[in-house]
mmCIF file of C-alpha atoms and ligand atoms in Angstrom:
data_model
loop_
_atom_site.group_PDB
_atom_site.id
_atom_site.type_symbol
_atom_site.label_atom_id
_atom_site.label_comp_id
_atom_site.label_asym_id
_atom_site.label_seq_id
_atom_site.Cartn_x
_atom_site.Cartn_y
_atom_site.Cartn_z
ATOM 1 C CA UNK A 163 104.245 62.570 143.845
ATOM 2 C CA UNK A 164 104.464 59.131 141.988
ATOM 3 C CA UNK A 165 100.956 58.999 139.894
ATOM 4 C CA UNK A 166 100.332 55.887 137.828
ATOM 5 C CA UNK A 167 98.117 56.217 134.889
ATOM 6 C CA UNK A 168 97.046 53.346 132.843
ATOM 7 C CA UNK A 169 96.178 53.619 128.824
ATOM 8 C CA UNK A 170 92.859 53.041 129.098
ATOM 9 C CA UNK A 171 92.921 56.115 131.423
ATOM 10 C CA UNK A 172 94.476 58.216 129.045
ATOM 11 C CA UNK A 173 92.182 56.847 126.052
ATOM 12 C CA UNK A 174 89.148 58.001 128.322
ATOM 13 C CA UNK A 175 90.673 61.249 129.273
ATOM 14 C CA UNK A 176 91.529 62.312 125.787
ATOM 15 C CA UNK A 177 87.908 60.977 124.349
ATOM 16 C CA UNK A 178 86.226 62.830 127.212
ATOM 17 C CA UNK A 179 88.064 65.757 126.436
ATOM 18 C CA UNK A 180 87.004 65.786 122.726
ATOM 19 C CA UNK A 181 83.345 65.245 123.725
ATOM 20 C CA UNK A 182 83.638 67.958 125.827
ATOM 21 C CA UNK A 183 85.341 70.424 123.242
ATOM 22 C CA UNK A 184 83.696 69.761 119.930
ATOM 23 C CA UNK A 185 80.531 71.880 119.842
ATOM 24 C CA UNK A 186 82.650 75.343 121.334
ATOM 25 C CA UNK A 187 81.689 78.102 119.974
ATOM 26 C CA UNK A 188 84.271 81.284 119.486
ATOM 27 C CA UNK A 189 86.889 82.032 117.372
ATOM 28 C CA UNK A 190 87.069 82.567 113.458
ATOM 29 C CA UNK A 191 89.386 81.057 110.871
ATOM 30 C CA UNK A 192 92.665 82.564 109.919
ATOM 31 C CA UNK A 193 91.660 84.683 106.955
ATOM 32 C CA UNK A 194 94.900 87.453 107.028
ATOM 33 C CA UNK A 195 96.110 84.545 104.783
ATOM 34 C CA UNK A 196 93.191 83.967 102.139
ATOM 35 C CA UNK A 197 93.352 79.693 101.874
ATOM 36 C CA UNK A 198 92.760 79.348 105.165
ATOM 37 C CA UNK A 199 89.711 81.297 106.107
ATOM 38 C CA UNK A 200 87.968 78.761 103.305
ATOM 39 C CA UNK A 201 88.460 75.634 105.664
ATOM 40 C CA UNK A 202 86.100 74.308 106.965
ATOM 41 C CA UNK A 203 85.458 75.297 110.374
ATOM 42 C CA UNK A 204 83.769 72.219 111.790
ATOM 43 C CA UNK A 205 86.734 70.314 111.596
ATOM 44 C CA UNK A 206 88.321 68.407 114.945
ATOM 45 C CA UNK A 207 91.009 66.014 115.584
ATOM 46 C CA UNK A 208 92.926 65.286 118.780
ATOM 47 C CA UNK A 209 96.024 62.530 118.815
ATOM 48 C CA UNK A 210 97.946 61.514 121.537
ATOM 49 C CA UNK A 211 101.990 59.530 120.960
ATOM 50 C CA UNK A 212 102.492 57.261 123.847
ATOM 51 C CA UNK A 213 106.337 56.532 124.068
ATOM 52 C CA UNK A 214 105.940 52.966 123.471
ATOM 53 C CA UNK A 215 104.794 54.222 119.645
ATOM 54 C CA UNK A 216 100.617 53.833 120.666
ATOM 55 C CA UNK A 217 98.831 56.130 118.715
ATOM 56 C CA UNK A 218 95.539 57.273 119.717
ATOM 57 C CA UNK A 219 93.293 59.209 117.177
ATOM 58 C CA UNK A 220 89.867 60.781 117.929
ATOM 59 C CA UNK A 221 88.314 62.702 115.080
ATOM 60 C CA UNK A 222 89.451 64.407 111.859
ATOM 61 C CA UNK A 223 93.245 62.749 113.075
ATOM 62 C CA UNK A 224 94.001 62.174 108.872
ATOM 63 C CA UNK A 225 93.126 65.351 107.755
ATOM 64 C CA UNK A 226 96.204 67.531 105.786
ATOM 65 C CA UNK A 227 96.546 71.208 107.376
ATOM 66 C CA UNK A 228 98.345 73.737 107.200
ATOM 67 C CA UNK A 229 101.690 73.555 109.769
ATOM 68 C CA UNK A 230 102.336 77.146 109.874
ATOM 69 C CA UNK A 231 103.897 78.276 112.788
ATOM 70 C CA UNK A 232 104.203 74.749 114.099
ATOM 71 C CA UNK A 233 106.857 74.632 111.179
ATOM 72 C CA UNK A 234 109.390 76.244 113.580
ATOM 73 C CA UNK A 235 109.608 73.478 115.466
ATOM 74 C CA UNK A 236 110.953 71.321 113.520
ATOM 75 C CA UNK A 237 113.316 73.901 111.958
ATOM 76 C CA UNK A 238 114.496 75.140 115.547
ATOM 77 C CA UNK A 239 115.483 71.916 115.862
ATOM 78 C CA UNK A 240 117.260 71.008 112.589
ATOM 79 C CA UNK A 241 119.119 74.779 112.922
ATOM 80 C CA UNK A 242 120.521 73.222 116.589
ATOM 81 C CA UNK A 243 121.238 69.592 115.157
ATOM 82 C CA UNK A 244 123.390 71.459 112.486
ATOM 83 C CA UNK A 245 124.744 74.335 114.374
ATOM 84 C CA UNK A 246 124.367 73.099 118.030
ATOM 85 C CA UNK A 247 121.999 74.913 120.778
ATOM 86 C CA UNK A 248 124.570 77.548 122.081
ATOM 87 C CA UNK A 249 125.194 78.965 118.505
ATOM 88 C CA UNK A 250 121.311 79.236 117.994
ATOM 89 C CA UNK A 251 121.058 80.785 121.132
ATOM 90 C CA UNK A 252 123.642 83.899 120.139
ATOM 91 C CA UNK A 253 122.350 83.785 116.778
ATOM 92 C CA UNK A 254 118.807 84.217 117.399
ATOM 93 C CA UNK A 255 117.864 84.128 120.883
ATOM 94 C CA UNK A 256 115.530 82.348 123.197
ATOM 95 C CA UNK A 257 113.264 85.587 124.646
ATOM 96 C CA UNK A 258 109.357 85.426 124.659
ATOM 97 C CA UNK A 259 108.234 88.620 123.328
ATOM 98 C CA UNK A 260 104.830 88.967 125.030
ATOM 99 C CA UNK A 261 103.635 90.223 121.291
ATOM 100 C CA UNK A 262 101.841 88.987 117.991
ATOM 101 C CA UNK A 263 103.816 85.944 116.087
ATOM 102 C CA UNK A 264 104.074 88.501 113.410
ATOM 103 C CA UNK A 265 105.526 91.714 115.465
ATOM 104 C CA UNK A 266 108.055 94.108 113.777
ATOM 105 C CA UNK A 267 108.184 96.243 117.129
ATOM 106 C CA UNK A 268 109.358 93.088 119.162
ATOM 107 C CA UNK A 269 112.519 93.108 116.881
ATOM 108 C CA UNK A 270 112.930 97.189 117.165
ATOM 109 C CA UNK A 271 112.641 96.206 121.201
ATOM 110 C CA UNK A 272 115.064 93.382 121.228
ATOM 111 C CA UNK A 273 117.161 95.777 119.923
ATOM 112 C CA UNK A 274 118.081 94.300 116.373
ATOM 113 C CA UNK A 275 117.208 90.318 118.053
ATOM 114 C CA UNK A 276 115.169 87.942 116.464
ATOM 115 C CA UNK A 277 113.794 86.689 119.995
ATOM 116 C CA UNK A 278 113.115 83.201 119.744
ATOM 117 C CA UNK A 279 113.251 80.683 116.324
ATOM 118 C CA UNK A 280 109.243 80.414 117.218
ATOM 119 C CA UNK A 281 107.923 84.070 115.933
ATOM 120 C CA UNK A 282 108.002 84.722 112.589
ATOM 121 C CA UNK A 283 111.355 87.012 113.195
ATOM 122 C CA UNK A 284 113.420 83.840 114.412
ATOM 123 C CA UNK A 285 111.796 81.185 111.900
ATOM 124 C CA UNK A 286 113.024 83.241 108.989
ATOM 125 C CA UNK A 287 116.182 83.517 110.209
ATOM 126 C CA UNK A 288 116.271 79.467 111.564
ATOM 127 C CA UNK A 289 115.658 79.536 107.484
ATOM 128 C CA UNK A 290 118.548 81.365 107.024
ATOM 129 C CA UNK A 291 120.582 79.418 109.112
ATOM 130 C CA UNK A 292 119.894 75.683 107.488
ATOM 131 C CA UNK A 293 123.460 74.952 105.640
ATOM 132 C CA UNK A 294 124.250 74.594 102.893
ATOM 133 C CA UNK A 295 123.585 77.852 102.433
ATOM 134 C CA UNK A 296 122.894 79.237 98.806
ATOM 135 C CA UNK A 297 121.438 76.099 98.044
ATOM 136 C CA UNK A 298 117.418 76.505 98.223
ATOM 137 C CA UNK A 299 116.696 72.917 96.955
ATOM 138 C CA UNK A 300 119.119 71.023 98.998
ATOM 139 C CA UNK A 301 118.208 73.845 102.118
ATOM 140 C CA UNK A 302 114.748 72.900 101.496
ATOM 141 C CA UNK A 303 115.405 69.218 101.396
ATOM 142 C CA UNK A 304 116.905 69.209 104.707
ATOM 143 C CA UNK A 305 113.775 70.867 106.341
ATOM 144 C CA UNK A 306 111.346 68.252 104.882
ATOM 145 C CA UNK A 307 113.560 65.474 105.181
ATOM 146 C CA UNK A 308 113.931 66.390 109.668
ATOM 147 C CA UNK A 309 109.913 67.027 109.862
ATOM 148 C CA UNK A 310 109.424 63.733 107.646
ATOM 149 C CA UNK A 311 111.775 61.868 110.229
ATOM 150 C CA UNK A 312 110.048 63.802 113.400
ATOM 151 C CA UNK A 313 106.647 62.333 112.427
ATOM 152 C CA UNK A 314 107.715 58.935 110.664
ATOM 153 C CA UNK A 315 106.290 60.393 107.705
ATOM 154 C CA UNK A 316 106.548 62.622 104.854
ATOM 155 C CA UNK A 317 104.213 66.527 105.203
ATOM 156 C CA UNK A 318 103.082 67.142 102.247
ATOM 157 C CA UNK A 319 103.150 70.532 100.333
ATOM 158 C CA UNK A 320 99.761 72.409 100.132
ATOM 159 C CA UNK A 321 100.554 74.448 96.571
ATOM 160 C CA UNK A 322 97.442 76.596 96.768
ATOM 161 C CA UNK A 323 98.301 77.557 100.799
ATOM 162 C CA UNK A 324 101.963 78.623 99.179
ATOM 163 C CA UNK A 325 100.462 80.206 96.863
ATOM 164 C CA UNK A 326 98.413 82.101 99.080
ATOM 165 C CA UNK A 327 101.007 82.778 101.603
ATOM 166 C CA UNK A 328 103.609 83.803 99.029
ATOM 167 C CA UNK A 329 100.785 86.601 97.862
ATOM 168 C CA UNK A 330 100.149 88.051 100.797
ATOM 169 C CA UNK A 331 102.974 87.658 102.859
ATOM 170 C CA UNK A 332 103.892 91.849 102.837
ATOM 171 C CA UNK A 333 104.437 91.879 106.936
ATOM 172 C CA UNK A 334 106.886 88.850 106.695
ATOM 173 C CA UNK A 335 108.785 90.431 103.792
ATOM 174 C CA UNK A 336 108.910 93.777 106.105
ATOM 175 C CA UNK A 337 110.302 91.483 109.349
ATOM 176 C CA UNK A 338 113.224 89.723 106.467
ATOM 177 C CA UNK A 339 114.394 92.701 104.896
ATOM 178 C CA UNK A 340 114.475 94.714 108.733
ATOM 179 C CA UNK A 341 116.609 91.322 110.031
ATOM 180 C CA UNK A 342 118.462 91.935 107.153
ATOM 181 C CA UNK A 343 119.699 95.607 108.322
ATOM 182 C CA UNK A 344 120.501 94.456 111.682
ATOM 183 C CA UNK A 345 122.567 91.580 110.174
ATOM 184 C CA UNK A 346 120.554 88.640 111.442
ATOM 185 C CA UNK A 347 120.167 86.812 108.091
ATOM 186 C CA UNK A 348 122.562 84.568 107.307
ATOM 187 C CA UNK A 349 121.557 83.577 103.401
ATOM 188 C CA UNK A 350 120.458 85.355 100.984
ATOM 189 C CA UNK A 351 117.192 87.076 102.448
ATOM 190 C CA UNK A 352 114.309 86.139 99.796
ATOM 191 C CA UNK A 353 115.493 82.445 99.754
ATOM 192 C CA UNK A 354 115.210 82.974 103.480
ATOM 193 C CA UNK A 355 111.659 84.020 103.397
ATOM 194 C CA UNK A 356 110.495 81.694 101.075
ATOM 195 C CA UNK A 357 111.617 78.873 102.518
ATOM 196 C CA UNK A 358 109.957 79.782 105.464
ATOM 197 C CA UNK A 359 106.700 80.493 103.753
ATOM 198 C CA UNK A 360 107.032 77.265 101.948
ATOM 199 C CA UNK A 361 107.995 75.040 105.255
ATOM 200 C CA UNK A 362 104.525 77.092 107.024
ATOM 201 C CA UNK A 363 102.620 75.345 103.771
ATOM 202 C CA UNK A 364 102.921 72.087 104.361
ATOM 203 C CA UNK A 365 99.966 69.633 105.532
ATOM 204 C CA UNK A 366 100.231 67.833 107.942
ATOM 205 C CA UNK A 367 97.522 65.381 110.414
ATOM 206 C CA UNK A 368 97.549 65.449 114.123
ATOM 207 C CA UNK A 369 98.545 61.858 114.019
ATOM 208 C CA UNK A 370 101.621 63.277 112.847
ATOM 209 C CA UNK A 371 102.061 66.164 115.023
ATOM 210 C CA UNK A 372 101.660 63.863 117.841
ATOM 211 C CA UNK A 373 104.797 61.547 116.630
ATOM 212 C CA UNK A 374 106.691 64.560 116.418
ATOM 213 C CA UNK A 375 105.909 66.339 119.460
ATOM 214 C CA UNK A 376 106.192 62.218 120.982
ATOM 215 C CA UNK A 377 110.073 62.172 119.053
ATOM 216 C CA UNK A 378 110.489 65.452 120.899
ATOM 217 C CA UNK A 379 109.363 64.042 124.161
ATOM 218 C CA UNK A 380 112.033 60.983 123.717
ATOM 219 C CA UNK A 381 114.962 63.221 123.655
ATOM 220 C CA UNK A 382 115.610 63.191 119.762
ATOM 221 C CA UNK A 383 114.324 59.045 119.114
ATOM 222 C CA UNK A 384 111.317 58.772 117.336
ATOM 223 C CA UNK A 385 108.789 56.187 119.289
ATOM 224 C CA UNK A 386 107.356 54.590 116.327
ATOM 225 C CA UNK A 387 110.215 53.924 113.585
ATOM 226 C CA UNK A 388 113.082 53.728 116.139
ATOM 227 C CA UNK A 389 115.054 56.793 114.031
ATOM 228 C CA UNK A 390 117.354 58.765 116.296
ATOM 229 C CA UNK A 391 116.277 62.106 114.847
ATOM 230 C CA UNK A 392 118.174 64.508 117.155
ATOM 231 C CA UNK A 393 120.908 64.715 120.086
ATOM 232 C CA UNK A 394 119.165 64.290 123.594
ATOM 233 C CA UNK A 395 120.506 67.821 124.555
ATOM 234 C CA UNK A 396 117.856 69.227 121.832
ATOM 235 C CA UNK A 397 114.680 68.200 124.241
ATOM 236 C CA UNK A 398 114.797 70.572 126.967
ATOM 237 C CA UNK A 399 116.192 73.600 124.876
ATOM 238 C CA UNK A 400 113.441 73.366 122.606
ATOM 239 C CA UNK A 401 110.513 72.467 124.773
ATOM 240 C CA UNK A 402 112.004 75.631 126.978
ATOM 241 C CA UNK A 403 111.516 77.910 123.552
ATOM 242 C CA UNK A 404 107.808 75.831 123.396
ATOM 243 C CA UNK A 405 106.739 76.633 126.553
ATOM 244 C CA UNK A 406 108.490 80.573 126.381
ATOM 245 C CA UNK A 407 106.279 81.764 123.203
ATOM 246 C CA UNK A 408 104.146 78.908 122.303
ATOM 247 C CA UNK A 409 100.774 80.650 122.041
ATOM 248 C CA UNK A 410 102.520 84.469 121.604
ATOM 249 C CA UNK A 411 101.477 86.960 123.781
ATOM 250 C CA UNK A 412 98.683 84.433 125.423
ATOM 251 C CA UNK A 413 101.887 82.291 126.808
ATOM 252 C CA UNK A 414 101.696 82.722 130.307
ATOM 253 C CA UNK A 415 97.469 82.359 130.695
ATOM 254 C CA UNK A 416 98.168 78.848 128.712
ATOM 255 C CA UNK A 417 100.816 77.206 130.842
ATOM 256 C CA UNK A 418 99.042 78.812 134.045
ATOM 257 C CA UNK A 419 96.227 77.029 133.027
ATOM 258 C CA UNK A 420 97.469 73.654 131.252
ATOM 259 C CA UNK A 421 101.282 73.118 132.855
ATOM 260 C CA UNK A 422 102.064 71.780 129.248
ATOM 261 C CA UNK A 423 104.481 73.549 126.591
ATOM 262 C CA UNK A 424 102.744 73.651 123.038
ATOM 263 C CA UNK A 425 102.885 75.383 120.031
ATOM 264 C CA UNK A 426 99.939 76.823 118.047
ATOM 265 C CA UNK A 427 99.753 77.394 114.335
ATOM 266 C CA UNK A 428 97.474 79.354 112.427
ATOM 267 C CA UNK A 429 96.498 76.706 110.432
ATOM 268 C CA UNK A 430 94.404 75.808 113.920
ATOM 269 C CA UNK A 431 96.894 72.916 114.439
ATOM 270 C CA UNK A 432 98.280 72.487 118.222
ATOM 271 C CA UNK A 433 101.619 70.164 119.349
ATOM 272 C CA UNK A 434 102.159 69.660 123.181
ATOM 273 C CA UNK A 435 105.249 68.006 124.611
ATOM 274 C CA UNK A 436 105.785 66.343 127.929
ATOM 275 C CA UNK A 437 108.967 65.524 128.119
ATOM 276 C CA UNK A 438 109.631 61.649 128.735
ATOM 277 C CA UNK A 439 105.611 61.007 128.917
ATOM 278 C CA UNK A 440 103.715 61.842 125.959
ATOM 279 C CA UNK A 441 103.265 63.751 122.662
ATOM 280 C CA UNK A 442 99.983 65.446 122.114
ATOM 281 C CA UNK A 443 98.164 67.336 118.929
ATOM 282 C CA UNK A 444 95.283 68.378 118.494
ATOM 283 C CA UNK A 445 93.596 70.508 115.373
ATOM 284 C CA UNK A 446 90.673 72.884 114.398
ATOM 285 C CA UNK A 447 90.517 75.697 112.271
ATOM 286 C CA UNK A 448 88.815 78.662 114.497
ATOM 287 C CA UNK A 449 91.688 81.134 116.439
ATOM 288 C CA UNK A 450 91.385 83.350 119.287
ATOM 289 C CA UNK A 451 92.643 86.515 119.200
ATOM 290 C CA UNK A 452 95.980 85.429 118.897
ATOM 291 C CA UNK A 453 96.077 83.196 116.379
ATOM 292 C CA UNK A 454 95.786 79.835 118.705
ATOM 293 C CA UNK A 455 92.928 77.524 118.015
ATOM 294 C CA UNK A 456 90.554 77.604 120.442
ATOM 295 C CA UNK A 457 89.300 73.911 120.595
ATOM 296 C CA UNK A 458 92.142 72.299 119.887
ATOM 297 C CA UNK A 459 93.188 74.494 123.493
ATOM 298 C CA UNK A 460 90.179 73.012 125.216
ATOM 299 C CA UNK A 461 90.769 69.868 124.698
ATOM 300 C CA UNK A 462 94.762 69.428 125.434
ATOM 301 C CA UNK A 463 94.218 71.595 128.433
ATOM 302 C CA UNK A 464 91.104 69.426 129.579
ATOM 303 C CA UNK A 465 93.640 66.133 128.899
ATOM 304 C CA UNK A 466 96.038 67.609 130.855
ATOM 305 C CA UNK A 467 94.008 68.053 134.017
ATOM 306 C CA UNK A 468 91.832 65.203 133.557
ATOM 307 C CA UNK A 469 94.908 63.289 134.218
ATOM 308 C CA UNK A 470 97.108 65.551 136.637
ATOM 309 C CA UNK A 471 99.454 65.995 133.410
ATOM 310 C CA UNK A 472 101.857 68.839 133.267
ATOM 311 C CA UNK A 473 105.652 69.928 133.751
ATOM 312 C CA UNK A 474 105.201 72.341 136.945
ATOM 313 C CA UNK A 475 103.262 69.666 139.657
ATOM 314 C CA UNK A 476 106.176 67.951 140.590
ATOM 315 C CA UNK A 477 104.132 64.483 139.341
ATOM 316 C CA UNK A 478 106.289 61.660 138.429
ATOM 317 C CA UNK A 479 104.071 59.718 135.875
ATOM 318 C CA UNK A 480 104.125 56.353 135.184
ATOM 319 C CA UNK A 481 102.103 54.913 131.962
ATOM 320 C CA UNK A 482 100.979 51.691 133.028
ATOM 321 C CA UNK A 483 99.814 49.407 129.864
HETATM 322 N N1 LIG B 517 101.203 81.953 113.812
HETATM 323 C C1 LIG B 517 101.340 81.415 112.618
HETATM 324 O O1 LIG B 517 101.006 80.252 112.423
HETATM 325 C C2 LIG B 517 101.823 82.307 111.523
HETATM 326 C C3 LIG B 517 102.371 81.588 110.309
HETATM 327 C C4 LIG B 517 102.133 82.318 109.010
HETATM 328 N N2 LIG B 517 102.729 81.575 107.943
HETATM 329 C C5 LIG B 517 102.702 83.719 109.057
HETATM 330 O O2 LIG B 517 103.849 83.892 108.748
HETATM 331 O O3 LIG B 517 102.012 84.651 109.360
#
């Protein structure tokens, strides 16, 4: 069905959806990882990246959080710029595993496989995979440099989240060191880990997460600074791994219920793509049982169906300005 929605439309939808969101109760803060049960839990911002580069921000939009597992986003899609999307594919795989971000049994299952570059498995071995390899600084460059040109500006490192991460990060070193045995690292496996840790540290605001899940929706071309940022062949294979283990083993009950691929972060951070329409992000610190914030949820999903958004309803939108 053609469906034409105008930008005021969307501008009510998304403010509507806030409204309804912000006082939800339920959830807790991340506090497995020590910085980020101290944040405070009141905090709400929802963005929304038109192609045309309009930005819409409702809330806490300029507040820096932590990326986390958003992170392997960006990275799944710098490992296929560099290495193209069949070699990821055989290298790490494209399989939801139904099970926690941070599941050792869903490598023991896959039978030595990372899964997917978007659980923890995969995203330290995307790390891995960054060229040149044995060069930390220069690997490390490369990852900021793609999520700086994905959201038309530069993340910024949160030292006492790395520092926090990088303390208590025992399960992660477990998942490297297994990946190691099975031969799925391709650098030298501490590196590996840390620059994963590292790239999960970074701060970010939804504004940003919106340009890059908007860059993502525009097959590689980022809507507000014009940058070609990735080959158009990138957009479906990574908003396929999006919509295959966005929110972990809570997958399926959030693209029954929204039609929209996203990925969650534990950081309480969001990033929703739909393909050649919009980029979406939305942010707030409490997580349901699987790590996936639950306003930030509410109020993409209420968006979504506000407007008759999603990939699976056979709508052919039209943004009229
Ligand atoms: N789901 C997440 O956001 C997890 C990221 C976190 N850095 C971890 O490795 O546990």
């Amino acid at each position: 069905m053609n469906k034409t929605i105008t930008v005021a439309q969307i501008r009510q939808a998304a403010q509507e959806a806030f409204d309804e969101s912000r006082n939800l109760k339920g959830g807790a803060n991340a506090d497995y990882i020590p910085y980020l049960a101290n944040i405070d839990s009141n905090l709400f911002g929802l963005s929304i990246t038109l192609l045309d580069g309009q930005v819409i921000n409702i809330g806490d939009t300029d507040y820096k959080f932590g990326i986390e597992s958003i992170s392997k986003v960006p990275t799944a899609i710098l490992a296929m710029q560099q290495h193209g999307t069949a070699t990821v594919l055989k290298m790490i795989g494209a399989d939801a595993t139904g099970l926690p971000f941070n599941s050792i049994f869903a490598i023991l299952l896959e039978n030595d496989h990372p899964s997917t570059p978007l659980v923890n498995a995969g995203a330290i071995t995307a790390c891995s995979m960054i060229t040149p390899k044995g060069d930390s600084d220069a690997k490390w460059k490369a990852i900021v440099d793609n999520i700086t040109k994905l959201c038309g500006s530069a993340p910024q490192l949160i030292d006492e989240l790395y520092k926090s991460e990088s303390d208590t990060n025992f399960n992660n070193r477990a998942i490297a060191w297994l990946l190691k045995n099975y031969n799925r690292i391709y650098d030298d496996v501490p590196m590996s880990l840390d620059l994963y840790t590292r790239q999960c540290s970074l701060g970010v605001t939804t504004s940003q997460l919106s340009v890059m899940a908007a860059t993502i929706a525009n097959n590689g071309c980022n809507p507000l600074t014009g940058d070609k940022v990735f080959d158009p062949d990138i957009t479906p294979k990574v908003t396929s791994l999006i919509a295959t283990v966005g929110f972990y083993e809570h997958t399926g009950d959030w693209l029954y219920t929204s039609g929209l691929p996203a990925k969650s972060g534990v950081g309480g951070g969001v990033l929703g793509v739909l393909p050649g329409i919009m980029g979406i992000a939305a942010f707030a610190p409490p997580l349901d049982s699987a790590g996936n914030s639950v306003k930030a949820q509410a109020a993409i999903k209420s968006f979504a169906n506000k407007l008759g958004l999603g990939i699976f309803n056979g709508n052919n939108i039209t943004i009229q300005k």
